[in-house]
CSV table of C-alpha atoms in Angstrom, one decimal:
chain,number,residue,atom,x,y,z
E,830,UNK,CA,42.5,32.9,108.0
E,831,UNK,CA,45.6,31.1,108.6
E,832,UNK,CA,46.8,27.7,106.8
E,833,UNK,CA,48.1,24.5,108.7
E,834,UNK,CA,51.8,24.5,108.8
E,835,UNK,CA,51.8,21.3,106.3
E,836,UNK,CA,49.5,23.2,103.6
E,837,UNK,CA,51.2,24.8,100.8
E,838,UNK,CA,50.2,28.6,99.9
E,839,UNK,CA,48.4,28.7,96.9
E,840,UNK,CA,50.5,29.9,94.2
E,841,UNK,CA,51.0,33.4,93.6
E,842,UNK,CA,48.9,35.1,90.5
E,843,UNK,CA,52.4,36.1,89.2
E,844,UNK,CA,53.5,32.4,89.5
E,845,UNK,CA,50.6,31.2,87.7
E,846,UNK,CA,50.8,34.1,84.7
E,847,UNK,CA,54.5,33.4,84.2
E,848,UNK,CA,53.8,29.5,83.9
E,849,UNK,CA,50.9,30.4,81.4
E,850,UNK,CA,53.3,32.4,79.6
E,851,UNK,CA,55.5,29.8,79.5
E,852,UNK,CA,53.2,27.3,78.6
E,853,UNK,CA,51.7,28.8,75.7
E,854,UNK,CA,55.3,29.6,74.7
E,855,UNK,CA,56.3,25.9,74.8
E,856,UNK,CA,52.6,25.1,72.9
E,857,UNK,CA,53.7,27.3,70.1
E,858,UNK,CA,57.3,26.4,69.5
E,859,UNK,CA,55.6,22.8,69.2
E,860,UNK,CA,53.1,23.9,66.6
E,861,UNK,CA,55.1,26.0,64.4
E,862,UNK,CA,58.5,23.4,64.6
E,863,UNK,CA,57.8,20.0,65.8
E,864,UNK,CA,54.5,20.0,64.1
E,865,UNK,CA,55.8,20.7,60.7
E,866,UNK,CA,58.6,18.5,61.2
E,867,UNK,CA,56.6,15.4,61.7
E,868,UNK,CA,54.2,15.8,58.7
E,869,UNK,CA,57.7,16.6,56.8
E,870,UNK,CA,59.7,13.3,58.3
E,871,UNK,CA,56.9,10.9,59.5
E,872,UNK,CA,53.7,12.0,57.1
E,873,UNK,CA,52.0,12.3,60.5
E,874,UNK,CA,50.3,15.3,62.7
E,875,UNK,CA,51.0,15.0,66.2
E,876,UNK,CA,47.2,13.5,66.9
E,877,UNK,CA,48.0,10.7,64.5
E,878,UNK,CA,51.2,10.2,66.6
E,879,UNK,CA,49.1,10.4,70.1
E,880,UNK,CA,46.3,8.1,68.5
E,881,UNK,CA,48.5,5.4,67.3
E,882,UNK,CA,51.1,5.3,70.8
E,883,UNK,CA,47.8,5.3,72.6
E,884,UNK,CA,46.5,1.5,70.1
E,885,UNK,CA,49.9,0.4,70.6
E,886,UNK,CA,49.9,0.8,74.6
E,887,UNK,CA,46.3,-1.0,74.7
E,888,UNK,CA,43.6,1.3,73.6
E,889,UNK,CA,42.4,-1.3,70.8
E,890,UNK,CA,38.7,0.4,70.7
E,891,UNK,CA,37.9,3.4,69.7
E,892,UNK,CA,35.8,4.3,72.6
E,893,UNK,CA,39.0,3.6,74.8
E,894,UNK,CA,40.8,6.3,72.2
E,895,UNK,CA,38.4,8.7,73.0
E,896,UNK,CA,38.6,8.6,76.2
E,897,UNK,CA,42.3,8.6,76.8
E,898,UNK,CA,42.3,11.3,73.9
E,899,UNK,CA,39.8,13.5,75.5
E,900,UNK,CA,38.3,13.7,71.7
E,901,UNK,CA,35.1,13.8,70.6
E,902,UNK,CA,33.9,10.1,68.9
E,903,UNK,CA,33.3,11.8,65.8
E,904,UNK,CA,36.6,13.5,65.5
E,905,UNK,CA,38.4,10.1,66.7
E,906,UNK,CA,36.4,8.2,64.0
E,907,UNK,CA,37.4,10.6,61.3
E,908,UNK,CA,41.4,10.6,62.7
E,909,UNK,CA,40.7,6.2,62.6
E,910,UNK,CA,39.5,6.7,59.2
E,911,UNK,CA,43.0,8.7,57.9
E,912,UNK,CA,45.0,6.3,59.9
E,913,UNK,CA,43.2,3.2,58.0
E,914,UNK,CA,43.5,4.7,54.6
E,915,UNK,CA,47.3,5.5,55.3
E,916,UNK,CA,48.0,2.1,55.8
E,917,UNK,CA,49.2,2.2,59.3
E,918,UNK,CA,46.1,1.1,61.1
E,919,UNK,CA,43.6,-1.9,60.7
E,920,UNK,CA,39.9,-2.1,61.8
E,921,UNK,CA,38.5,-5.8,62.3
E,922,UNK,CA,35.7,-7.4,64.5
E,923,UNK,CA,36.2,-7.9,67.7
E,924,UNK,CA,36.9,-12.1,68.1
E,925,UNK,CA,34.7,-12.4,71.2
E,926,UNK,CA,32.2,-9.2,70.5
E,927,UNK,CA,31.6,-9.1,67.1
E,928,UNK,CA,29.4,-5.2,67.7
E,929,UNK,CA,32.8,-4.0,68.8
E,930,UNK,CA,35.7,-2.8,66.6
E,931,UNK,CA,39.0,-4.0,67.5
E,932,UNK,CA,42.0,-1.6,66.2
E,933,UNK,CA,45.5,-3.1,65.6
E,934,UNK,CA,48.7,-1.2,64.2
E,935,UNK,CA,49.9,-2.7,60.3
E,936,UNK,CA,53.4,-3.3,60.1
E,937,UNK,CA,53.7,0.4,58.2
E,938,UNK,CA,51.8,1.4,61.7
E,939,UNK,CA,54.5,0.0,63.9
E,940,UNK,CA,56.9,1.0,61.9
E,941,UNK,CA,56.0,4.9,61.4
E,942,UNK,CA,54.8,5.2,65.0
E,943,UNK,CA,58.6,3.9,66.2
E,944,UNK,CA,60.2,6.3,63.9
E,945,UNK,CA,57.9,9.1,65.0
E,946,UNK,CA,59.1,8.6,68.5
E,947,UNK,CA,62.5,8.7,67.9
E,948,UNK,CA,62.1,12.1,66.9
E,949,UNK,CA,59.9,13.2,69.2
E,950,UNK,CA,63.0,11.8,72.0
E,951,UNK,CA,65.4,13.9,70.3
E,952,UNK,CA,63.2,16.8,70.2
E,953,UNK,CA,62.3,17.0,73.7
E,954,UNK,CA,66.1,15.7,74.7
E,955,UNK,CA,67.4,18.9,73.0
E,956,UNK,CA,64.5,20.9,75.0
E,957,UNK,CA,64.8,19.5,78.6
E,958,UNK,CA,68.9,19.1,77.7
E,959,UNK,CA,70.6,20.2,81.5
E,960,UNK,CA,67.3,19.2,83.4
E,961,UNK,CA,67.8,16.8,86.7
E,962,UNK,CA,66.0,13.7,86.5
E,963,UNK,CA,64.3,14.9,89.6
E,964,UNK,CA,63.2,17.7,88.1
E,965,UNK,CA,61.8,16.1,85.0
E,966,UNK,CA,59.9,13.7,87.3
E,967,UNK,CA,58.5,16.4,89.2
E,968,UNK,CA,57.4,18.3,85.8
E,969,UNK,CA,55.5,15.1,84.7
E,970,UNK,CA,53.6,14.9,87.9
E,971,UNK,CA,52.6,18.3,87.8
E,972,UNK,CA,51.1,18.2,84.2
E,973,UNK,CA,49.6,14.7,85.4
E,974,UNK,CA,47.7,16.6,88.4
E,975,UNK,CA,46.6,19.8,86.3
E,976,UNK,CA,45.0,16.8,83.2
E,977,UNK,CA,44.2,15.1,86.1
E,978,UNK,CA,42.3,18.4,87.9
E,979,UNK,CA,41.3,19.7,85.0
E,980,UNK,CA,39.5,16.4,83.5
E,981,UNK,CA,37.2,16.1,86.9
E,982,UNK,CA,36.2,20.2,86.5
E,983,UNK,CA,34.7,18.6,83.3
E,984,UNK,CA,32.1,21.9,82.9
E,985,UNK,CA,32.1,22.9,86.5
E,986,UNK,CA,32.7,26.5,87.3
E,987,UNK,CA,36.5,27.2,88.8
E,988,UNK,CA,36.6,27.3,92.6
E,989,UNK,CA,36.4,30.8,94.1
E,990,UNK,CA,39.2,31.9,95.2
E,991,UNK,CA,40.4,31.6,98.6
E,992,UNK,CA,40.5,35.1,99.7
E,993,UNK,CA,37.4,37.5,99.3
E,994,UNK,CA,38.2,39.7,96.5
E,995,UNK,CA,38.1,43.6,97.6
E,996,UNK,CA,35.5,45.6,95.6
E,997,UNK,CA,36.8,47.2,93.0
E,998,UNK,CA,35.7,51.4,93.3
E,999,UNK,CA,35.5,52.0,89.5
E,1000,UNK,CA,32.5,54.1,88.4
E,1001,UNK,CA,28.5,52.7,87.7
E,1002,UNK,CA,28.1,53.9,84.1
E,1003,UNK,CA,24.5,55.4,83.7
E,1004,UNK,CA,22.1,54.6,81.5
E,1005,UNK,CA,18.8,57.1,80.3
């Protein structure tokens, strides 16, 4: 079966291996350097970091944290709970719902969380040093259509592919 001259071939299972290769290449470099670093320079781990850029851009309850966080209530509550005993995060009644939690950055908050960035910048300047704006633009939209893909999967099965798989001739084992 043929594709309309406007559809783009699937990617090629070598495409797709190489850019999980790379990406759990990136992942790792991450973890075992930028990871570090930010505990080391910014008392942080790179959740805390996520969690409070996502309060500071309007995510001010923590259902909303989940949810843009992909986390688990319970695992948001207990990140909430470190970021409130570090000083860097305040939990209050909500002015017009008082059964809702409103969550506001301290001072300490704003101030760790603008820090933070800066070294996150410089890190990923260094990494993406060379790269056409184009291309970075292009990068972002694809990891935005893969969260984007993978999100409304949720816990359904992956698609099948699009060609029949041949039948593979290894040998029926046997059993008594």
């Amino acid at each position: 079966m043929q594709q309309p001259a406007d559809t783009p071939a699937p990617p090629s299972e070598d495409a797709v291996t190489e850019l999980m290769n790379a990406w759990w290449t990136a992942t790792q470099a991450m973890k075992r350097h930028v990871a570090p670093m930010l505990e080391r320079e910014h008392g942080l781990e790179f959740k805390d970091f996520i969690a409070l850029s996502a309060i500071e851009s309007g995510a001010t309850y923590p259902g909303v944290v989940c949810s843009r966080l992909t986390m688990t209530p319970s695992t948001v509550s207990r990140l909430l709970d470190d970021l409130v005993r570090g000083g860097l995060l305040v939990r209050r009644l909500d002015d017009t719902d008082s059964r809702r939690v409103h969550l506001s950055l301290t001072p300490a908050g704003d101030t760790v969380l603008a820090a933070t960035r800066q070294t996150m910048h410089a890190v990923l300047h260094r990494g993406l040093n060379g790269l056409p704006e184009t291309q970075l633009q292009t990068f972002t939209q694809i990891l935005r259509r893969m969260g984007e893909t993978f999100n409304q999967s949720g816990t359904q099965s992956a698609a099948p592919p699009a060609e029949p798989t041949p039948p593979t001739s290894a040998p029926q084992k046997e059993y008594p």
